[in-house]
XYZ file of C-alpha atoms in Angstrom:
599
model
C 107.197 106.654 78.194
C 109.937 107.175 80.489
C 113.313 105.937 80.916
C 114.013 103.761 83.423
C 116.055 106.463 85.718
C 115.557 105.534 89.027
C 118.149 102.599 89.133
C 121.290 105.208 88.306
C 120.371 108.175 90.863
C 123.096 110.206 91.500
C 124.936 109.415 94.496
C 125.404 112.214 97.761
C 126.062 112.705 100.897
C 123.196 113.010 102.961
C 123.240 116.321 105.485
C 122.801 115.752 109.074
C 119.585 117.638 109.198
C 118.245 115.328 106.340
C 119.183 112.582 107.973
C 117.026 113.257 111.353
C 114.699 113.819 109.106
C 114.255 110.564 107.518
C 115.176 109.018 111.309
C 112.278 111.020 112.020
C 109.642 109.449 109.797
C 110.822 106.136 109.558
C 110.686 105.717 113.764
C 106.938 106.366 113.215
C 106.642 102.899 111.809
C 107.717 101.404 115.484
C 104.277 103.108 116.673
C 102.673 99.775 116.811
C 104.825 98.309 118.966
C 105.997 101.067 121.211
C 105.293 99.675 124.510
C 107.967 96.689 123.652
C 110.327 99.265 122.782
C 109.890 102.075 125.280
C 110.234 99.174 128.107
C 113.321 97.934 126.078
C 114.544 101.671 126.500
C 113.856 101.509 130.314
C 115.642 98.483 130.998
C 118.492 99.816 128.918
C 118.639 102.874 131.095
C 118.798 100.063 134.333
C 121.687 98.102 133.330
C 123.372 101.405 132.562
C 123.421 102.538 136.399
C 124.332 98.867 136.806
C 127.464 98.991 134.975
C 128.288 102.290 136.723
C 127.739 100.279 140.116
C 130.039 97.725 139.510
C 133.573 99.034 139.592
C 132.553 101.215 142.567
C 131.827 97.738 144.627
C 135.509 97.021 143.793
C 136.865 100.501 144.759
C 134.709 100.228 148.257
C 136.146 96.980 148.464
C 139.716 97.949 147.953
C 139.676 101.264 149.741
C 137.734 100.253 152.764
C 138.573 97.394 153.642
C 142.059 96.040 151.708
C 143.684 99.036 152.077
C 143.103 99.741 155.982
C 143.725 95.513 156.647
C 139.809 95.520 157.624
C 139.670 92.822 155.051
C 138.033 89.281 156.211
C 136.691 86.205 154.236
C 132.999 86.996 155.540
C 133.886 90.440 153.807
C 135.270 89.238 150.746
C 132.731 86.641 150.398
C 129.911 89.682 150.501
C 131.389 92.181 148.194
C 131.724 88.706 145.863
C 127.890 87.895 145.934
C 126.958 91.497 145.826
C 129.054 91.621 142.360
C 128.053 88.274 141.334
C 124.049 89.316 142.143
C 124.617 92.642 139.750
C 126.248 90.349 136.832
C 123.619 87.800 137.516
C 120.782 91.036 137.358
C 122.458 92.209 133.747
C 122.265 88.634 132.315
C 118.350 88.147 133.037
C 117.617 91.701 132.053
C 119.961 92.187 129.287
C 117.932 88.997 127.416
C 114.649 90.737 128.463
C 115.662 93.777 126.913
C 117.741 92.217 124.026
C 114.377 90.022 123.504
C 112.056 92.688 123.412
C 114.163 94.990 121.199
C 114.415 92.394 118.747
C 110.773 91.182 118.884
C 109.379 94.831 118.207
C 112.229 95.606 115.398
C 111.466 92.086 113.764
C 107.770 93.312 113.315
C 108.647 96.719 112.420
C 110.492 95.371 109.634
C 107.818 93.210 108.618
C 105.231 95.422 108.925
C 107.281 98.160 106.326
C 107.713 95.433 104.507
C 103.752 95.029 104.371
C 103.316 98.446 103.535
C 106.076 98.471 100.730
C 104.476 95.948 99.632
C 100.626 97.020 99.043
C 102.487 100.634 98.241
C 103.401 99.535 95.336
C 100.243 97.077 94.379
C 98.411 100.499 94.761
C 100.919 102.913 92.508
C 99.973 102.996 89.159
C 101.556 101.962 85.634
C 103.090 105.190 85.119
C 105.685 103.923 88.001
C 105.978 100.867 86.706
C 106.744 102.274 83.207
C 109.577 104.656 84.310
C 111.004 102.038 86.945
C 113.104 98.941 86.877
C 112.057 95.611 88.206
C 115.396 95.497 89.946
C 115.030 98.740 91.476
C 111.360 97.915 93.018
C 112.987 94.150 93.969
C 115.991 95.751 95.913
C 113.531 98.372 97.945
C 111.190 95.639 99.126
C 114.381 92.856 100.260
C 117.308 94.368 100.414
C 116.232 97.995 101.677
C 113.751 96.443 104.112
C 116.420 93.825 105.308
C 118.958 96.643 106.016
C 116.745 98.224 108.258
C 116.502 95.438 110.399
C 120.138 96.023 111.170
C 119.149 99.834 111.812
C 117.230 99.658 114.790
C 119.860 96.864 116.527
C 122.120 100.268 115.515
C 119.332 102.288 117.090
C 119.463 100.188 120.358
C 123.140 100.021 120.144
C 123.417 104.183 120.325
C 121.216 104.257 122.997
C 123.097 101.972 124.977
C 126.083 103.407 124.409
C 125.011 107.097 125.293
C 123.352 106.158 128.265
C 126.433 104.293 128.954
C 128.960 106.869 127.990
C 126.316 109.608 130.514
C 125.954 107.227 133.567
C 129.857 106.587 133.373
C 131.015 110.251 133.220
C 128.402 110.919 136.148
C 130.308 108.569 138.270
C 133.966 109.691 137.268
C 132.500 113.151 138.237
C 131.550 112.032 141.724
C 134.841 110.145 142.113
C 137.399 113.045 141.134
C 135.399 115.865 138.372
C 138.528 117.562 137.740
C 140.222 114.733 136.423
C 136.933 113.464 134.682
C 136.788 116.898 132.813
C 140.047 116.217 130.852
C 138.201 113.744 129.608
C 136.210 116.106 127.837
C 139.147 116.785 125.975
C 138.585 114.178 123.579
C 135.098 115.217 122.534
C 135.739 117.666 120.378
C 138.119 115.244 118.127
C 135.781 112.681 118.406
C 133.025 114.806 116.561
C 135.231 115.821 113.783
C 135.750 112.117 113.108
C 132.114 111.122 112.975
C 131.321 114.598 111.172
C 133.515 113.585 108.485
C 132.651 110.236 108.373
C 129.326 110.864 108.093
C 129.395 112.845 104.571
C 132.226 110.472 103.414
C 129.991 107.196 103.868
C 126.441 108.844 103.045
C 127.593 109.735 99.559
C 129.465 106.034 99.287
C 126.768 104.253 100.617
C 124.329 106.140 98.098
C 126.860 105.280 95.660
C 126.779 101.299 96.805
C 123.161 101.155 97.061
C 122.235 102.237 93.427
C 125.094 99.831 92.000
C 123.009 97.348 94.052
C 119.697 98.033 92.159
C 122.186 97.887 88.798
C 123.100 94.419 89.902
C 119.734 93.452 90.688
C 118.078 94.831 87.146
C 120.776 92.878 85.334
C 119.594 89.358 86.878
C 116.182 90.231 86.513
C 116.605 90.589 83.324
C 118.653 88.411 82.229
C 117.074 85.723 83.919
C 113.707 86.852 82.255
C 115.261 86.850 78.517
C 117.878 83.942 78.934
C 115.920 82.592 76.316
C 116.572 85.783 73.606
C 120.086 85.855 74.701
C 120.841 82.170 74.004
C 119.123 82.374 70.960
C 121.467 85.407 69.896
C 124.319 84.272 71.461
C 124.610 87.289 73.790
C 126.155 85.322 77.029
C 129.233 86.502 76.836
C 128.612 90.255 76.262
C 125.722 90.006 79.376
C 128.655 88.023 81.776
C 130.830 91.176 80.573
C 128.276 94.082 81.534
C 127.676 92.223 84.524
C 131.760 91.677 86.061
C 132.090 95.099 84.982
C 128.734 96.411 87.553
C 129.566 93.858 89.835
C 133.553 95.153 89.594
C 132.067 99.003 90.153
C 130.632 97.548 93.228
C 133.222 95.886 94.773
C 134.885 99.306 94.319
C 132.276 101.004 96.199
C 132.402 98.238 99.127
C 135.978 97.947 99.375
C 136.227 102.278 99.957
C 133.990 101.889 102.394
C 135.934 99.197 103.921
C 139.302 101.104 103.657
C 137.696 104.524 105.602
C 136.099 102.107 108.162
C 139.283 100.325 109.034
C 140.746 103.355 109.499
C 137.960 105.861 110.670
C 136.270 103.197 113.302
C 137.721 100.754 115.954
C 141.340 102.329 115.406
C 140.716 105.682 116.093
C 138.537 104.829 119.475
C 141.561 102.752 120.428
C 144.026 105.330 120.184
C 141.883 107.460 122.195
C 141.847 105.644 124.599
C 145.131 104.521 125.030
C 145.903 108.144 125.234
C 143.232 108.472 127.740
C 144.555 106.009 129.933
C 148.167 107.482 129.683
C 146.964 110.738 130.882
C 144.864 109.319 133.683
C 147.595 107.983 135.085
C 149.963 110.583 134.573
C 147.240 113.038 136.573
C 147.241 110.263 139.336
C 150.838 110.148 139.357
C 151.163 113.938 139.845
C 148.526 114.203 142.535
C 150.569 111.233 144.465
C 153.547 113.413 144.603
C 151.290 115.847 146.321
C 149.664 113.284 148.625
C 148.082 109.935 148.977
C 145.849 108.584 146.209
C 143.552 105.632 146.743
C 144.579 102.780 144.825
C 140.633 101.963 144.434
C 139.818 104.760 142.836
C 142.564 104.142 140.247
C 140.669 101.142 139.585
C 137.366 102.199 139.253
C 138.917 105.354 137.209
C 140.673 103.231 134.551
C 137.386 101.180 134.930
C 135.139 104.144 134.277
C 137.240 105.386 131.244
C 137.174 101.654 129.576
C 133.543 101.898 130.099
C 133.277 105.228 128.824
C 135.598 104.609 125.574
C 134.084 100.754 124.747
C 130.587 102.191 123.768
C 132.599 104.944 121.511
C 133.881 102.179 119.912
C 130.584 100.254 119.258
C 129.347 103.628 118.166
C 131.739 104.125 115.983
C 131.309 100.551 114.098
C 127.994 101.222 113.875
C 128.073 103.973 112.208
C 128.650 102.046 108.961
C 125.258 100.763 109.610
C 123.898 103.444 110.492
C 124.465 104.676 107.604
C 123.082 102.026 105.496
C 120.260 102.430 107.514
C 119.473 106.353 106.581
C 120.039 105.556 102.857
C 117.968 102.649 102.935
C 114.874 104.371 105.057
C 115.171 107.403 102.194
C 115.198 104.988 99.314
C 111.595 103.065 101.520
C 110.285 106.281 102.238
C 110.476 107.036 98.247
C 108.471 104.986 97.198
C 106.156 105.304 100.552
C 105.968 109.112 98.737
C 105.558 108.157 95.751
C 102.374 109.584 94.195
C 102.088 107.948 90.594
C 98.816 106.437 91.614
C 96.456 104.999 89.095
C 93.710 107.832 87.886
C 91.203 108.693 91.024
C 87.891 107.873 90.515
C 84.853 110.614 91.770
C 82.796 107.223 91.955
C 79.171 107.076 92.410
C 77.921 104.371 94.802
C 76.429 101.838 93.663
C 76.583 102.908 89.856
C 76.531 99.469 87.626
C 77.874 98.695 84.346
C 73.849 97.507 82.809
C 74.030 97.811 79.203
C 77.569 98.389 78.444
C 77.768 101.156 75.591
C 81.364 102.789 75.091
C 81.685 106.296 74.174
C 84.835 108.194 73.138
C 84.429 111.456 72.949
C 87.120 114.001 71.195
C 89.519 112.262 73.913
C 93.126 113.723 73.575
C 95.909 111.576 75.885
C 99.786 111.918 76.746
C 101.613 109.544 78.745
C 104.623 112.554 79.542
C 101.870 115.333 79.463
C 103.947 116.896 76.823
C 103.884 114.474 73.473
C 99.708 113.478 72.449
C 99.816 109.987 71.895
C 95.771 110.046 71.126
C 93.947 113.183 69.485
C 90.481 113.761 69.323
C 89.584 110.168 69.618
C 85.400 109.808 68.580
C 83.877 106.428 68.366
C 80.906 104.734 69.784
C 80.279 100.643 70.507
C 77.166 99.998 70.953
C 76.008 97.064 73.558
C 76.926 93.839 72.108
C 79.723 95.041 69.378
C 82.811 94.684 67.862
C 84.562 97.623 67.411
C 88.232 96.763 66.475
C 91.301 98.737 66.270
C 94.123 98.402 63.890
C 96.820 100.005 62.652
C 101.064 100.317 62.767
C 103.177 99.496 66.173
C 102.331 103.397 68.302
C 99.244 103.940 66.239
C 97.652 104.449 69.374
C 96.137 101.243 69.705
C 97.490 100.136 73.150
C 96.896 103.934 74.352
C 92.888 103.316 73.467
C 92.979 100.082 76.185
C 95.626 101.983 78.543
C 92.564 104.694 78.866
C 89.723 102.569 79.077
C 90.718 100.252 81.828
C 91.733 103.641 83.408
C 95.676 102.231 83.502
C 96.095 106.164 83.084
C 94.302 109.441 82.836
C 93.163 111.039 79.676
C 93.495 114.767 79.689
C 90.612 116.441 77.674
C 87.540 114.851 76.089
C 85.499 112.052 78.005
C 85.092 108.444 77.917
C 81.642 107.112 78.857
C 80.018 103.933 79.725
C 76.504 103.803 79.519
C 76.480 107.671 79.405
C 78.271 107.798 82.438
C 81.879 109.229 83.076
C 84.512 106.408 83.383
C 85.893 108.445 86.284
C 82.161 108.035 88.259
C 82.234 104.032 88.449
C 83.931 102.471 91.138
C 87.058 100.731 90.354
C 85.718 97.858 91.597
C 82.676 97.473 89.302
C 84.895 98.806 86.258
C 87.742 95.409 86.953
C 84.544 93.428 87.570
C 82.502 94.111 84.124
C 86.067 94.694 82.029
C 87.290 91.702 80.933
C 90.697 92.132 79.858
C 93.179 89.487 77.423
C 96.636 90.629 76.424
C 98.558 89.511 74.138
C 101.441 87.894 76.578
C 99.869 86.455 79.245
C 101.139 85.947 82.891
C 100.700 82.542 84.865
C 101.328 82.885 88.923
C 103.280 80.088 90.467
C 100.272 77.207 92.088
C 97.733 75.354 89.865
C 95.935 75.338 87.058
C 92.947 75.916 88.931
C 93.683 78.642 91.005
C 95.011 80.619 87.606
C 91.945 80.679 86.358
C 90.236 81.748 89.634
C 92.824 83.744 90.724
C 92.418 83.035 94.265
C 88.764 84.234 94.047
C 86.902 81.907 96.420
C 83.462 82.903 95.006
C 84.472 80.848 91.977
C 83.563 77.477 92.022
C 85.098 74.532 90.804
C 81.955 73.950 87.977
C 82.419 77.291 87.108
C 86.036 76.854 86.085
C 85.572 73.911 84.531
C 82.445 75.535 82.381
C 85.367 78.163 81.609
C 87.672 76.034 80.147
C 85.345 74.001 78.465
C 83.988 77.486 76.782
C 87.009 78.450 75.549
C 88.295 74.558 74.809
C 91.240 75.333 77.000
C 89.927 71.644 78.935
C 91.279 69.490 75.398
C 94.671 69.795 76.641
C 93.999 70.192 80.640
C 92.256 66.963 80.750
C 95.299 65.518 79.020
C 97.364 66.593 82.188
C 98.137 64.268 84.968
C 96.415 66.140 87.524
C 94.393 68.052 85.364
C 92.753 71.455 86.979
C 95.029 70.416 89.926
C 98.306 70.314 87.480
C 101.081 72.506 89.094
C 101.848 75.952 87.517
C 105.953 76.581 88.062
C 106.622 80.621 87.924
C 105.165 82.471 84.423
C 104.017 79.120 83.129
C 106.787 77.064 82.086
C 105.895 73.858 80.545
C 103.148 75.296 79.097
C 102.965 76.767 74.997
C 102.198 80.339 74.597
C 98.653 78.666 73.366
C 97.816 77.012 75.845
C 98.908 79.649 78.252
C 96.822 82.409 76.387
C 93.880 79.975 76.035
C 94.156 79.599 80.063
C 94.012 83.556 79.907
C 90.719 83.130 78.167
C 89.677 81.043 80.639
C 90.323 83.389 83.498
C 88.882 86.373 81.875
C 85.741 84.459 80.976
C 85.185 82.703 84.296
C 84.255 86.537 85.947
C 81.669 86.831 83.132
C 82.474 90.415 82.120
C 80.234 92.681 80.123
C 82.693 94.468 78.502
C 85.967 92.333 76.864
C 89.039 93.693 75.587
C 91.484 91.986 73.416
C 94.740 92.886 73.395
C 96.214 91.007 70.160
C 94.749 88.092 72.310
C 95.531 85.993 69.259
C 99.078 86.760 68.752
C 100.661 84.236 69.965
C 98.708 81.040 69.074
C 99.428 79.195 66.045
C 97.318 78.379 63.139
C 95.745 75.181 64.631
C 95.108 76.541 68.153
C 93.887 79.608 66.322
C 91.205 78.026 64.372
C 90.492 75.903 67.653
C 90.050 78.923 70.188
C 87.801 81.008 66.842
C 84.799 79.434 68.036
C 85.148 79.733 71.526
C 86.198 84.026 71.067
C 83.718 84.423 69.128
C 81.185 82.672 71.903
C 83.036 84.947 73.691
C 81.807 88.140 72.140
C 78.279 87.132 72.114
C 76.257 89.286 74.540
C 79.640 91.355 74.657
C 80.781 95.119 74.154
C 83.946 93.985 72.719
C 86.918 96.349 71.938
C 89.745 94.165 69.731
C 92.956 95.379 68.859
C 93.976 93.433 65.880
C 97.173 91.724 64.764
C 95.949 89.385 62.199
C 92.979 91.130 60.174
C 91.243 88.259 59.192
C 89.752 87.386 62.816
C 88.797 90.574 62.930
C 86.461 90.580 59.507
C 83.284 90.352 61.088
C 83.630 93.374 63.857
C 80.570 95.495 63.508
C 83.216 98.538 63.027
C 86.676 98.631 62.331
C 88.742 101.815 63.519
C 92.200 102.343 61.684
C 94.514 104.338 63.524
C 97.610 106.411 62.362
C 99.946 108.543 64.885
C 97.265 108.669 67.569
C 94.360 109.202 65.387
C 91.325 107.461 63.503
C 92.421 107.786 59.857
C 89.741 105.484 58.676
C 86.429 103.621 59.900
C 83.859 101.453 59.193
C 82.912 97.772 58.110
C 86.012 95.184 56.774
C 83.850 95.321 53.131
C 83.434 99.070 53.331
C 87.413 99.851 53.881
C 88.346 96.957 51.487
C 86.104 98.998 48.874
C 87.822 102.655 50.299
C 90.605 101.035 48.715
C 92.861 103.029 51.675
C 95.442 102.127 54.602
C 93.171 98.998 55.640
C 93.614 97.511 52.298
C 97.143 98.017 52.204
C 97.614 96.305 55.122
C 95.265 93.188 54.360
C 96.831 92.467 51.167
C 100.214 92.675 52.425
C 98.778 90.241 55.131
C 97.648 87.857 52.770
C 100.661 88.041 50.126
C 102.939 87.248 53.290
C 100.356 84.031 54.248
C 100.351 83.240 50.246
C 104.471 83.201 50.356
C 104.027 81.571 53.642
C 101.913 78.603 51.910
């Protein structure tokens, strides 16, 4: 199996064509909501001539009226409710806008989120094998929740540009000349961002997969605190952990040092210098002539205007930033293409009589190391066949195939002398009853573990369940009984009772086929002897396929399969390979000699 490599990718810097790229595919989520955005847009583009309207009432004002003594309070008090009406037109429609904007990103969000989400439900255990919990965790919350943040960014750059364009168009009709040493500034101004943007790609990179680091750490310590308090191991884990959470402070606190620097203070120096030479212009063309103080104004207006969206641009380019590594890491997975094995399903085709075939089936997990060779066996309907044999026998691999977890590469596996690949995957998770060895509770009830959440389950029918496996002895013990709350992976509960509630749920669906997974593993003697009965009522009726940990439940399979580095070394009954006198003997007298010491 594979390492899990995804939570230490290399960090980079992103090139600009890359990034359009991914800005690109991740706008297409917003297609659902594009009417809310586009008007969003057009409103944007409104208050934009607005704001370019405004310091040109002032400089009509001043020119027209102050300047030449025209000035009267009738005058004054119209220029003052023309202003006041534009101010009051950029509150309503900057919420209506601002509201809109939000609305559509909100569900944008949510609805990557969604398909994140049943993404990765549909990817299949080869990705889950090679990938940390940590890493998946951090691309559906924290990924997701950074680009939320992106499209404000998204809105804020196109307010600012339309800004920055309506601006400059009204310094050009005012004085174009002056407004072109404005231009000036441009050329520094891309440097800056040009720089900035391969600086903070490759840091943010660098943040993001410390991020994942911190978030496999919790995971799992949180999910073994149990194994580390039992060896002791707190203080080395609170170690590895200051030392990842130390490497990303580092990472924050560089990106906080070129921000400081790169962002707000650069714009403001720009603009100071802006202003200087403004003036200085004006001051040299009124030693030529007259210059109208109102066009000062709006001119020192215009170039505040046109420098305060630079400097939003500019702080939001941190974001922005975020945002592009984020969408890649989303659109990963989105691209990911470990599915589980595609089926060339027949309609309709039903599992009837439930005969397993395994025919000279070879399997690799990497494609490169066989983990099964030339499996052959048959189970006819209504056997046992059970497999045994050393920790990667093969044993696991056998079950990994059949509930078509992965894809064999030569042989075939049949079912009723039909391809596994021609069922629908439907009818093969209906008929295949599957019990592993450590079984998972969901956080809610009793009840709805064993039905897991199917509604055409009744309540008789769970209760039959339990009863059939003798999982009800200790549920009707519990206050609430079926209704008894399940907190997250069963606490509270033994690893008996939780496997006999696994019983339950498998048994509930009536499956023709049942695997067993070491299903008896973890349940102690008592339980064991308690739950014999109800597996082996289990069985009845049913193409079983066992993997055995203790030998002696497995005594009466009608054939027992020993493997050895991927392949059957020896077969037959319990009595026939006790009388080989071979590996299966070995291993059932060194079972019993441990149970004898044991006793």
């Amino acid at each position: 199996m594979a390492a899990n490599t995804n939570v230490e990718e290399e960090a980079r810097s992103i090139p600009v064509k890359e990034q359009m790229h991914v800005l690109r595919r991740i706008i297409k989520f917003t297609k659902p909501y594009l009417k809310q955005f586009v008007t969003a847009v057009l409103l944007v583009i409104l208050l934009a001539v607005v704001n370019a309207l405004q310091p040109r009432v002032i400089q009509t004002f001043i020119d027209d009226h102050l300047a030449v003594g025209t000035a009267t309070q009738a005058t004054a008090v119209k220029f003052g409710l023309i202003y006041f009406g534009l101010t009051l037109f950029k509150m309503v429609f900057t919420f209506l806008e601002l509201y809109l904007f939000s609305m559509a990103s909100e569900k944008t969000v949510q609805n990557v989120r969604d398909q994140l989400f049943e993404k990765i439900h549909r990817l299949g255990m080869r990705f889950f094998d090679s990938t940390s919990t940590g890493w998946i965790v951090t691309r559906v919350t924290n990924d997701t929740e950074a680009l939320k943040d992106f499209w404000n960014v998204l809105l804020n750059i196109i307010q600012s540009s339309l800004s920055i364009l309506t601006t400059f168009g009204a310094m050009l009709l005012l004085d174009w000349q002056i407004s072109l040493w404005i231009l000036a500034f441009v050329p520094v101004l891309i440097i800056i961002t040009r720089f900035y943007q391969v600086y903070s790609s490759r840091t943010y990179s660098e943040m993001k997969n410390k991020n994942s680091l911190l978030n496999t750490q919790l995971a799992e310590s949180i999910n073994g605190m149990s194994t580390i308090q039992q060896f002791r191991q707190e203080q080395r884990m609170i170690e590895e952990f200051e030392a990842t959470n130390d490497s990303y402070f580092q990472s924050r606190f560089s990106m906080t040092k070129i921000n400081a620097i790169l962002l707000s203070p650069i714009i403001n120096l720009l603009y100071t210098i802006a202003i200087v030479a403004i003036l200085g212009l004006f001051g040299y063309d009124a030693l030529q002539g007259p210059v109208e103080v109102g066009v000062i104004y709006a001119f020192t207006s215009y170039v505040n205007l046109f420098f305060q969206p630079l400097t939003r641009l500019m702080d939001n380019l941190s974001l922005f930033q975020d945002g592009v590594i984020s969408s890649e890491r989303i659109l990963k997975v989105m691209d990911e293409e470990a599915y589980a094995p595609e089926q060339q399903a027949i309609p309709n085709l039903k599992i009837e009589e439930a005969k397993i075939e395994f025919k000279q089936v070879t399997f690799s997990y990497d494609g490169e190391t066989e983990v099964l060779k030339d499996i052959n066996f048959t189970v006819n309907p209504g056997e046992t066949v059970a497999l045994v044999g050393h920790t990667g026998s093969g044993k696991s691999s056998i079950i990994n195939v059949l509930m078509r977890f992965y894809e064999y590469q030569e042989g075939e596996v049949l079912i009723d002398g039909h391809s596994l690949r021609e069922f629908p995957i439907e009818e093969l998770r209906a008929e295949i009853g599957l019990v592993l060895q450590d079984s998972f509770m969901f956080y809610g009830t009793i009840k709805d573990n064993i039905r897991l959440l199917d509604d055409t389950i009744s309540d008789r029918e769970i209760v039959e369940a339990a009863e059939f496996v003798q999982a009800n002895r200790f549920i009707e013990k519990l206050p609430d009984k079926y209704n008894h709350k399940v907190v997250e992976r069963g606490a509270g509960f033994s690893s008996g009772e939780k496997q006999l509630l696994s019983f339950a749920s498998t048994i509930v669906k009536d499956p023709k086929i049942l695997i067993l997974d070491e299903a008896t593993a973890n349940i102690d003697t008592e339980t064991e002897i308690l739950i014999q009965e109800g597996l082996n009522r289990m069985r009845e009726g049913r193409t079983t396929v066992a993997i055995a940990h203790r030998l002696s439940t497995i005594r009466d399979a009608d054939q027992i399969l020993v493997l050895e580095a991927g392949e059957i070394v020896e077969r037959g009954t319990h009595e026939e390979l006790i009388e080989l006198g071979g590996r299966y003997n070995e291993m059932y007298e060194l079972q019993n000699l441990g149970l004898q010491t044991e006793e």
